PDB file of C-alpha atoms in Angstrom:
ATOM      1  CA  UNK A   1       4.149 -18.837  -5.818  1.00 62.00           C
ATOM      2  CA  UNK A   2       0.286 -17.848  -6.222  1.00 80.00           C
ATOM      3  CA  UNK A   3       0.213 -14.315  -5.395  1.00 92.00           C
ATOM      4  CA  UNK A   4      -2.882 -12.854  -2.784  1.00 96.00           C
ATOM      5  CA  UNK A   5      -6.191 -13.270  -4.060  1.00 96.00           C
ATOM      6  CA  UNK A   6      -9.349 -11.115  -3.927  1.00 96.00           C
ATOM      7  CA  UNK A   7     -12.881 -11.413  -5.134  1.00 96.00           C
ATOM      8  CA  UNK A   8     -14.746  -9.841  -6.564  1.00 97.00           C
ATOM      9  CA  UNK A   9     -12.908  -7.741  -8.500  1.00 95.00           C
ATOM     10  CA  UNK A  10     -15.396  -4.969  -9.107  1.00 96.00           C
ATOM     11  CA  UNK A  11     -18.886  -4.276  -7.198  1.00 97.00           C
ATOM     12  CA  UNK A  12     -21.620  -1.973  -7.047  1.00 98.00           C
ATOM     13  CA  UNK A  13     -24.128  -1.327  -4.713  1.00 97.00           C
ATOM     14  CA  UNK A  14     -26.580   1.044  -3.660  1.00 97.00           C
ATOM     15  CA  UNK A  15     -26.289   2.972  -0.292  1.00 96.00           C
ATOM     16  CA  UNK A  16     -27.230   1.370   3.141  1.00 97.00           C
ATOM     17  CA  UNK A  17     -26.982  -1.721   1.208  1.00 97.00           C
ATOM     18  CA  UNK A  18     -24.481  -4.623   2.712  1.00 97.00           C
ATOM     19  CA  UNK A  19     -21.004  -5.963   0.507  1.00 98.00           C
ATOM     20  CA  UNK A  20     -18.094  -8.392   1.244  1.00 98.00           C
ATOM     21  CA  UNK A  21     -14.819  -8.848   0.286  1.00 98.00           C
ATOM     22  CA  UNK A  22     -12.604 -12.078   0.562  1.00 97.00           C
ATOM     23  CA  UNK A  23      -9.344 -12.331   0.535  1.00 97.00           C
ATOM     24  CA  UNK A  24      -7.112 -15.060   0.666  1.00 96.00           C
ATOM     25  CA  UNK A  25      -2.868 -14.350   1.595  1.00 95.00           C
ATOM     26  CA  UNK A  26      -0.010 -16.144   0.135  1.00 95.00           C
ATOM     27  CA  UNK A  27       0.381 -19.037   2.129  1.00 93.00           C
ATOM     28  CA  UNK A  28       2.483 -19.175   5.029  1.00 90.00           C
ATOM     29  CA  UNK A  29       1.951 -15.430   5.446  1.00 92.00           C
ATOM     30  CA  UNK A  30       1.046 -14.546   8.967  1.00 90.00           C
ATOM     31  CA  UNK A  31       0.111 -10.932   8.923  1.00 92.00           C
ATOM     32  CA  UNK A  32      -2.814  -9.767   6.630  1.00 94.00           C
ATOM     33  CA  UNK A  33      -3.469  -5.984   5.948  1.00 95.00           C
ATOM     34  CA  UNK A  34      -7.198  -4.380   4.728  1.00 97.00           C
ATOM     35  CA  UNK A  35      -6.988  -1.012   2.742  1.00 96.00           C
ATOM     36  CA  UNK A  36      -9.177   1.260   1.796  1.00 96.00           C
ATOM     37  CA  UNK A  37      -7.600   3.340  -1.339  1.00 94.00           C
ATOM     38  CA  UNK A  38      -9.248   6.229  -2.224  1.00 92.00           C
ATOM     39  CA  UNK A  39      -8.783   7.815  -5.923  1.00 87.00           C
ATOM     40  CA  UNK A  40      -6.391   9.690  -6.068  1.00 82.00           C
ATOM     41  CA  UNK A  41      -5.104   8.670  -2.378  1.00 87.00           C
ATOM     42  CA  UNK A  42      -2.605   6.574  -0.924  1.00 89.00           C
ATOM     43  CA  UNK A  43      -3.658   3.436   0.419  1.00 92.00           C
ATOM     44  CA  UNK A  44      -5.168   3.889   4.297  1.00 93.00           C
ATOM     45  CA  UNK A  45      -5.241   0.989   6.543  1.00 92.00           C
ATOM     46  CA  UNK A  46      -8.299  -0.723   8.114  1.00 96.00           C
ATOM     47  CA  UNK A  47      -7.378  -3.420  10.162  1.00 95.00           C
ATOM     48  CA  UNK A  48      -4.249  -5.333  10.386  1.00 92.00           C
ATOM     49  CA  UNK A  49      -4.358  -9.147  11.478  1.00 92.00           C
ATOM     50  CA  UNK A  50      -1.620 -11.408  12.544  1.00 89.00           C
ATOM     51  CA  UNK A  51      -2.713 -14.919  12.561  1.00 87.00           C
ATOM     52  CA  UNK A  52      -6.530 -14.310  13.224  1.00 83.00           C
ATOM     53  CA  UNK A  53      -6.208 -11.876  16.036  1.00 90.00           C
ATOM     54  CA  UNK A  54      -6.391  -8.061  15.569  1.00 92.00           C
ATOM     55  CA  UNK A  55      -3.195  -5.970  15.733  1.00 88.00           C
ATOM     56  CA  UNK A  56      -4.679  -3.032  14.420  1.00 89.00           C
ATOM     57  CA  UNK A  57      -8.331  -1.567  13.594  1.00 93.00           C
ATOM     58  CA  UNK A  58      -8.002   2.291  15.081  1.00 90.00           C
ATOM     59  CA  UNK A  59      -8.954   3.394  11.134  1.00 91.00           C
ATOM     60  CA  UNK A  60     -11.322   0.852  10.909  1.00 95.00           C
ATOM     61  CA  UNK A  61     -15.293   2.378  10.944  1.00 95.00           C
ATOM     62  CA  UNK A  62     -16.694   0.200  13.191  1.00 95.00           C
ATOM     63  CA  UNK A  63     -20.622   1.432  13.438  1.00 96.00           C
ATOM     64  CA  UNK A  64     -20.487  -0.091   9.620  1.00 97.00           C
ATOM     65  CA  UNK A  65     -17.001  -2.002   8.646  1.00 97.00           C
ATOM     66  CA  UNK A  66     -16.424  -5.488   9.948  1.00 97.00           C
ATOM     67  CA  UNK A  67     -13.478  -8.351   9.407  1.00 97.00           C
ATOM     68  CA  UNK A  68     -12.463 -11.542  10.080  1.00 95.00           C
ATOM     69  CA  UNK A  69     -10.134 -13.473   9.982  1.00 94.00           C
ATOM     70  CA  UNK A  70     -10.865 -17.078   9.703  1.00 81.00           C
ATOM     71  CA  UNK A  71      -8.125 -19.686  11.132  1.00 83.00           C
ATOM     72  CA  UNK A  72      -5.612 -17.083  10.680  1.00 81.00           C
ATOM     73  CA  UNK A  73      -5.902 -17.964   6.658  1.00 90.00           C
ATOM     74  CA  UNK A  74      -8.156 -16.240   4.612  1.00 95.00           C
ATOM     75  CA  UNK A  75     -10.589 -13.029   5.801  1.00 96.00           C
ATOM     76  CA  UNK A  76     -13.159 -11.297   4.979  1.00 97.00           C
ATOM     77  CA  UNK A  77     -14.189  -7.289   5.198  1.00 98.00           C
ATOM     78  CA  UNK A  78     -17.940  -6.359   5.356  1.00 98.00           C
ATOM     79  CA  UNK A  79     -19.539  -3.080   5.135  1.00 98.00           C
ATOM     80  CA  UNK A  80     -23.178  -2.811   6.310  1.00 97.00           C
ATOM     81  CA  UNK A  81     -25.128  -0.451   5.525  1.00 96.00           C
ATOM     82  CA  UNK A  82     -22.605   1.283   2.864  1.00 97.00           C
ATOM     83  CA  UNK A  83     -22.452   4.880   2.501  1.00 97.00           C
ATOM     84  CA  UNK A  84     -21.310   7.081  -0.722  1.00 97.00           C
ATOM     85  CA  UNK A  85     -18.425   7.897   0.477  1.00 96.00           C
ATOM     86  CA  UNK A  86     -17.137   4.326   1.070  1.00 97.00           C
ATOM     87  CA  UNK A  87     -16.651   4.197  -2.802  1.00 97.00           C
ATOM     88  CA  UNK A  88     -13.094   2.952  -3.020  1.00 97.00           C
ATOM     89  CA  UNK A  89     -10.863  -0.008  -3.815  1.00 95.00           C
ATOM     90  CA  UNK A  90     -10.314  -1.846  -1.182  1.00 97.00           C
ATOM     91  CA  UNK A  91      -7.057  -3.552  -0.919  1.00 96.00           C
ATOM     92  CA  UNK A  92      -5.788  -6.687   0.617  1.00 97.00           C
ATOM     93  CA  UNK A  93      -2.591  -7.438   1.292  1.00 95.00           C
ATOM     94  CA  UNK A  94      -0.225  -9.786   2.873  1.00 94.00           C
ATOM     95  CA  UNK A  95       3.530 -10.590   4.931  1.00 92.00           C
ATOM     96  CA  UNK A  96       5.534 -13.003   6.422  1.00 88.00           C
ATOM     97  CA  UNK A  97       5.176 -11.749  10.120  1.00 76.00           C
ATOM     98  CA  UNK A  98       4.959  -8.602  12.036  1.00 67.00           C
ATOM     99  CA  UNK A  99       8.112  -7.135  11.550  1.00 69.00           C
ATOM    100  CA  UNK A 100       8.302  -4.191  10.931  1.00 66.00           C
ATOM    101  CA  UNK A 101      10.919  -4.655   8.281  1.00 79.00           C
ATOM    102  CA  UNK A 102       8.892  -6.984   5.866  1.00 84.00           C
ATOM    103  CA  UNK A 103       7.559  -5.544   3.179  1.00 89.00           C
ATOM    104  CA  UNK A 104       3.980  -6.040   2.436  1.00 93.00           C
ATOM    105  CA  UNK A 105       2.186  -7.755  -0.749  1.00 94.00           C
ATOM    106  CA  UNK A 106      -0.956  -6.830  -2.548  1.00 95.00           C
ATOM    107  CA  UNK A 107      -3.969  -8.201  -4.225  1.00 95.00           C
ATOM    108  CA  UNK A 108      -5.161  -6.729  -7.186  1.00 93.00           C
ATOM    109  CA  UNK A 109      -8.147  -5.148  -5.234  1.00 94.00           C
ATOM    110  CA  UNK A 110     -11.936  -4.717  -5.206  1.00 95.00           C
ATOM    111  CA  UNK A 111     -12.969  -1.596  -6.922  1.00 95.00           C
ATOM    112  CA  UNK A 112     -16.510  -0.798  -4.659  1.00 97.00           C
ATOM    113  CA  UNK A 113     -18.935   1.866  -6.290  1.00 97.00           C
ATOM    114  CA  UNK A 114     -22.147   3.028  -4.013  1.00 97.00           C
ATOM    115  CA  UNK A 115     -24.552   4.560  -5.660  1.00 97.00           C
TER     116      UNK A 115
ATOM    117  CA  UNK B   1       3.269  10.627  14.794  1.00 76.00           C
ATOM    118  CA  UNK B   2       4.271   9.352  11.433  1.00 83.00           C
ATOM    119  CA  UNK B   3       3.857  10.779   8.572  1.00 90.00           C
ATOM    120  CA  UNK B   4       5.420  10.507   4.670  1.00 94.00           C
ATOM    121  CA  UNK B   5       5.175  13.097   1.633  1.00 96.00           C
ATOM    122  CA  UNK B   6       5.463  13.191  -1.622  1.00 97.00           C
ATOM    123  CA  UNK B   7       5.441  16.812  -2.896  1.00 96.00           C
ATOM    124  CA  UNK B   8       5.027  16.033  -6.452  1.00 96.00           C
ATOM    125  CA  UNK B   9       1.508  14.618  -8.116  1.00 95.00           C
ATOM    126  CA  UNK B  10       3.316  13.762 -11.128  1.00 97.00           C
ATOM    127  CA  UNK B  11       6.360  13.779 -12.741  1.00 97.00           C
ATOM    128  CA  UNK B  12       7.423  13.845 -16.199  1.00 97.00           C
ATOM    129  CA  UNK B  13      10.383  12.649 -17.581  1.00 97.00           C
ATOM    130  CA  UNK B  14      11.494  12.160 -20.800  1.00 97.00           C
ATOM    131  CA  UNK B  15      12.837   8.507 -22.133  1.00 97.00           C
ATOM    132  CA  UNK B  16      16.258   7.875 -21.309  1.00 97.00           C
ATOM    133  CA  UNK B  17      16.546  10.382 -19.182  1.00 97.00           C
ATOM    134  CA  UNK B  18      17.227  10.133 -15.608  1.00 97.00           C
ATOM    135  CA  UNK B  19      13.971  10.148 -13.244  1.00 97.00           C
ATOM    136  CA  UNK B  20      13.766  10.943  -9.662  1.00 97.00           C
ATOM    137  CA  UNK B  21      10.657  10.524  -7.199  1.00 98.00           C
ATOM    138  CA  UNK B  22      10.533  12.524  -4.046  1.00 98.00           C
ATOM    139  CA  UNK B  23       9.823  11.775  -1.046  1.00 98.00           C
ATOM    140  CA  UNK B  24      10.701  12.863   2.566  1.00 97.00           C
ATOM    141  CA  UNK B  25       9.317  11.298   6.240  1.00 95.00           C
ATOM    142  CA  UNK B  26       8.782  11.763   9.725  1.00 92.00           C
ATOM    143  CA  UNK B  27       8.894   9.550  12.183  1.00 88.00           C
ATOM    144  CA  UNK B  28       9.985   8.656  16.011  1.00 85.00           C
ATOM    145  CA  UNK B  29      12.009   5.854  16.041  1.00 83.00           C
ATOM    146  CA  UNK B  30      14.143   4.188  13.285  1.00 85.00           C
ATOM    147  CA  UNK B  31      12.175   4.355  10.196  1.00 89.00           C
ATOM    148  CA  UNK B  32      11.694   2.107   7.824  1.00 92.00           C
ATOM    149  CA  UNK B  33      11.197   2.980   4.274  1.00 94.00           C
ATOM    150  CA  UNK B  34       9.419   1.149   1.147  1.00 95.00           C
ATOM    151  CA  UNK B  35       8.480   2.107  -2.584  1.00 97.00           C
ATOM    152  CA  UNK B  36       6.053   0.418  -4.126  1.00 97.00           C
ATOM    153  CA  UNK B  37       4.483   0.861  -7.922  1.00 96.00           C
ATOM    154  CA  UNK B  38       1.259   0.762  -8.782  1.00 93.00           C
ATOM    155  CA  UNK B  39      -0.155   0.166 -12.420  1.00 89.00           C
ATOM    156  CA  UNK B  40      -3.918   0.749 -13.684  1.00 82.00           C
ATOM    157  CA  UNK B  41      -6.123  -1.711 -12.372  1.00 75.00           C
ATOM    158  CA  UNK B  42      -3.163  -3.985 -10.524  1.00 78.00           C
ATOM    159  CA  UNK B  43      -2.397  -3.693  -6.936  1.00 82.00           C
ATOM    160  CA  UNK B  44       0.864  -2.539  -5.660  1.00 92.00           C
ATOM    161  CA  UNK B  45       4.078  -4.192  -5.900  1.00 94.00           C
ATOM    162  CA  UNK B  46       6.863  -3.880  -4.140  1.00 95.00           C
ATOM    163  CA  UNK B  47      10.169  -1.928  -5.357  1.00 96.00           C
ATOM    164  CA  UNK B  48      12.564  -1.408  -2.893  1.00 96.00           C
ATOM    165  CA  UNK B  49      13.545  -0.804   1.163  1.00 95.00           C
ATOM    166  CA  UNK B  50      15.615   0.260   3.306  1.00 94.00           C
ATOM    167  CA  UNK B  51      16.265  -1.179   6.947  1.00 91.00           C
ATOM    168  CA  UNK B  52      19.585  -0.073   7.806  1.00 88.00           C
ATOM    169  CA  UNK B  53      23.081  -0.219   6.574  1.00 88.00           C
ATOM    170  CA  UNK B  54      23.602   0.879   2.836  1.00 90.00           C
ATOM    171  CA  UNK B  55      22.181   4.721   2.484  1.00 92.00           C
ATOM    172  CA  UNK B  56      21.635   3.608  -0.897  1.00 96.00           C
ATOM    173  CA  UNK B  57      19.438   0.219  -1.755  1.00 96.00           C
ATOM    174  CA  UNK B  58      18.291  -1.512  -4.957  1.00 95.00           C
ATOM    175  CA  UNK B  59      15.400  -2.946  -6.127  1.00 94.00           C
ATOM    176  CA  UNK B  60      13.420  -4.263  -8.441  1.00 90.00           C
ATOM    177  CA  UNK B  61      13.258  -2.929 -12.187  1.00 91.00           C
ATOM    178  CA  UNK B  62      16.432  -0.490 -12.096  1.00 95.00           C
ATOM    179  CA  UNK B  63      15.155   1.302  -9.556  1.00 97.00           C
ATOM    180  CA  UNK B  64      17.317   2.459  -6.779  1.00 97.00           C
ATOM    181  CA  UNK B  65      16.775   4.512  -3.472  1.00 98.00           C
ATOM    182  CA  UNK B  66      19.233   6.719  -1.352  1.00 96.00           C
ATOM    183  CA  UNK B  67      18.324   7.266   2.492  1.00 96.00           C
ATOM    184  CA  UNK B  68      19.385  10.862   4.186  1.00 96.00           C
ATOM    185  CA  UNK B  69      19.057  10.809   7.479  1.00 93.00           C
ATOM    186  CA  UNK B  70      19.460  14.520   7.885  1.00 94.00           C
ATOM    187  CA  UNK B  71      17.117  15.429   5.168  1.00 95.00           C
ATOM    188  CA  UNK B  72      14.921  12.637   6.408  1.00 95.00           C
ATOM    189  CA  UNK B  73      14.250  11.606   2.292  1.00 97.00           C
ATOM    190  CA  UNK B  74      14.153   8.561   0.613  1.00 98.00           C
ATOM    191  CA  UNK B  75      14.010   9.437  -3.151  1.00 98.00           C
ATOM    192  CA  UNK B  76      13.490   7.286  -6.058  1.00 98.00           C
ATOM    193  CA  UNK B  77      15.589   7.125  -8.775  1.00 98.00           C
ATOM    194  CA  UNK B  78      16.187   5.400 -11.876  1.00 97.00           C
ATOM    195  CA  UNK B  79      19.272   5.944 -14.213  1.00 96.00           C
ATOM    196  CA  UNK B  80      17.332   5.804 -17.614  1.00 97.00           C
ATOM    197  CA  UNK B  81      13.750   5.874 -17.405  1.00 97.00           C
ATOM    198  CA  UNK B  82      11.375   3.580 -19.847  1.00 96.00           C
ATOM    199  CA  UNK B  83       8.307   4.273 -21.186  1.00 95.00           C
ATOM    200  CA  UNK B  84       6.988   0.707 -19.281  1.00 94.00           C
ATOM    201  CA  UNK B  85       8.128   3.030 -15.710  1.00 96.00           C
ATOM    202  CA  UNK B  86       5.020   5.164 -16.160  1.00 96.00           C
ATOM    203  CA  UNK B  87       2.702   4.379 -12.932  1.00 96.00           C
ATOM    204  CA  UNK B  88       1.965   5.509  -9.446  1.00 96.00           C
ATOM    205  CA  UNK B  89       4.514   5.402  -7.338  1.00 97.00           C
ATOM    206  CA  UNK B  90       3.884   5.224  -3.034  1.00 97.00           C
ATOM    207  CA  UNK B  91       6.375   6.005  -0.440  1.00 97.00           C
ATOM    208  CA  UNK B  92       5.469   4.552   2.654  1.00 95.00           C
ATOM    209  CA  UNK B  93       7.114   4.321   6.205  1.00 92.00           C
ATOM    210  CA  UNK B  94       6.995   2.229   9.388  1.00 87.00           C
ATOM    211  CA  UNK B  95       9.128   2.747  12.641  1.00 78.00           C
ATOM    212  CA  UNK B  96      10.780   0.162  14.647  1.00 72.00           C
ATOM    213  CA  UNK B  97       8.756  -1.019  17.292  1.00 69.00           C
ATOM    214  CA  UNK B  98       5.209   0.070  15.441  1.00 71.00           C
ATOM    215  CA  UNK B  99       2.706  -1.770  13.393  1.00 71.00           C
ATOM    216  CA  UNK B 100       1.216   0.532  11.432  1.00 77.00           C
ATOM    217  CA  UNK B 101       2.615   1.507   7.666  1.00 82.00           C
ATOM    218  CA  UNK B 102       1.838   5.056   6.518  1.00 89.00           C
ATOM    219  CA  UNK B 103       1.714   5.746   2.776  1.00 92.00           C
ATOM    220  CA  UNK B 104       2.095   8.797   0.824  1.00 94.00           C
ATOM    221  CA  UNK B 105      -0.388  10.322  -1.471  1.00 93.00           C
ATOM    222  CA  UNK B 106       1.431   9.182  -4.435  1.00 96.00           C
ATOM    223  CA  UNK B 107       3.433  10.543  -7.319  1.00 97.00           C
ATOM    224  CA  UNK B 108       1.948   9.412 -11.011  1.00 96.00           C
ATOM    225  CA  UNK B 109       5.112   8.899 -12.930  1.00 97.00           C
ATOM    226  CA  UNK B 110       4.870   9.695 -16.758  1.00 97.00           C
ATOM    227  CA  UNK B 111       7.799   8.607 -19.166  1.00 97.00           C
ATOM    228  CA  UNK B 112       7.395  10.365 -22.268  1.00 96.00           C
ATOM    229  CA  UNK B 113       8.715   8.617 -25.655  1.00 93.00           C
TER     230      UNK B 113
END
């Protein structure tokens, strides 16, 4: 089973310039999870998807930070313009549904430096 | 409002030795608890939950967890740790009925030979 994919893998950037992330879920997954991880922090979420609608963007920074979620398969998370501070890895991540039992799994992540 | 901690940045254990990985939660609600591991430059993978039943669940690797309600913990443990166990290990927790997971700050686990 091919595991979640992201791309790129690493990506750097100068401040107030624009970036974006793809991701693409193991298939069949319904619910699709954006992170923003910190160093030397747990993993915080951004916006959670099931299918293509939202479930969940309250952490999300929405003057800048954007996603999508096309035909409920893959997505992608844009940042526009980028600040310092939104250096991070950025994690995507992927479950069978909504429940809150199911346990979640992760993409190797997008390691974003803004310089 | 949920939260999860992990009071320890790192722990060190020596090989073969048993290893244990804090961490207690709060949450309204039935709570539902996951570890996952994290090594350098890979995402996270998944270790272990528990839903109900069993106080004490296994996983993946050797690893096992024990739920106390009354403590509200779910620590990690391991038997005999390996030098291959060294990562960063997250605690996170969701409650029935809610959508959002909350993860810990992490505990870097270090398994000396």
């Amino acid at each position: 089973e091919a595991g979640v994919a992201q791309s790129p893998r690493y990506k750097i950037i100068e401040k107030r310039q624009s970036v974006a992330f793809w991701c693409n879920p193991i298939s069949g997954h319904a619910t699709l999870y954006w992170y923003q991880q910190i160093l030397g922090q747990g993993p915080k979420l951004l916006i959670q998807f099931q299918n293509n609608g939202v479930v969940d963007d309250s952490q999300l920074p929405k003057d800048r930070f954007s996603a999508e979620r096309l035909k409920g398969v893959d997505s992608t998370l844009k940042i526009q313009p980028a600040k310092l501070e939104d250096s991070a890895v950025y994690l995507c991540a992927s479950s069978l549904g909504d429940y809150s039992y199911n346990e979640q799994f992760f993409g190797p992540g997008t390691r974003l430096t803004v310089l | 409002a949920q939260s999860v901690a992990q009071p320890e940045d790192q722990v060190n254990v020596a090989e073969g030795n048993p290893l244990t990985v804090k961490c207690t939660y709060s949450v309204s609600g039935n709570p539902y608890l996951f570890w996952y591991v994290q090594y350098p430059n890979r995402g996270l993978q998944f270790l272990l939950k528990y839903i109900t039943g069993d106080n004490l669940v296994k996983g993946s690797y050797g690893f096992e967890a024990e739920f106390n309600k009354s403590q509200t913990s779910f620590h990690l443990k391991k038997p005999s740790a390996l030098v291959s166990d060294s990562a960063l290990y997250f605690c996170a927790v969701r409650s029935s009925g809610t959508y959002k997971y909350i993860f810990g700050t992490g505990t870097r686990l270090k398994v000396l030979a």
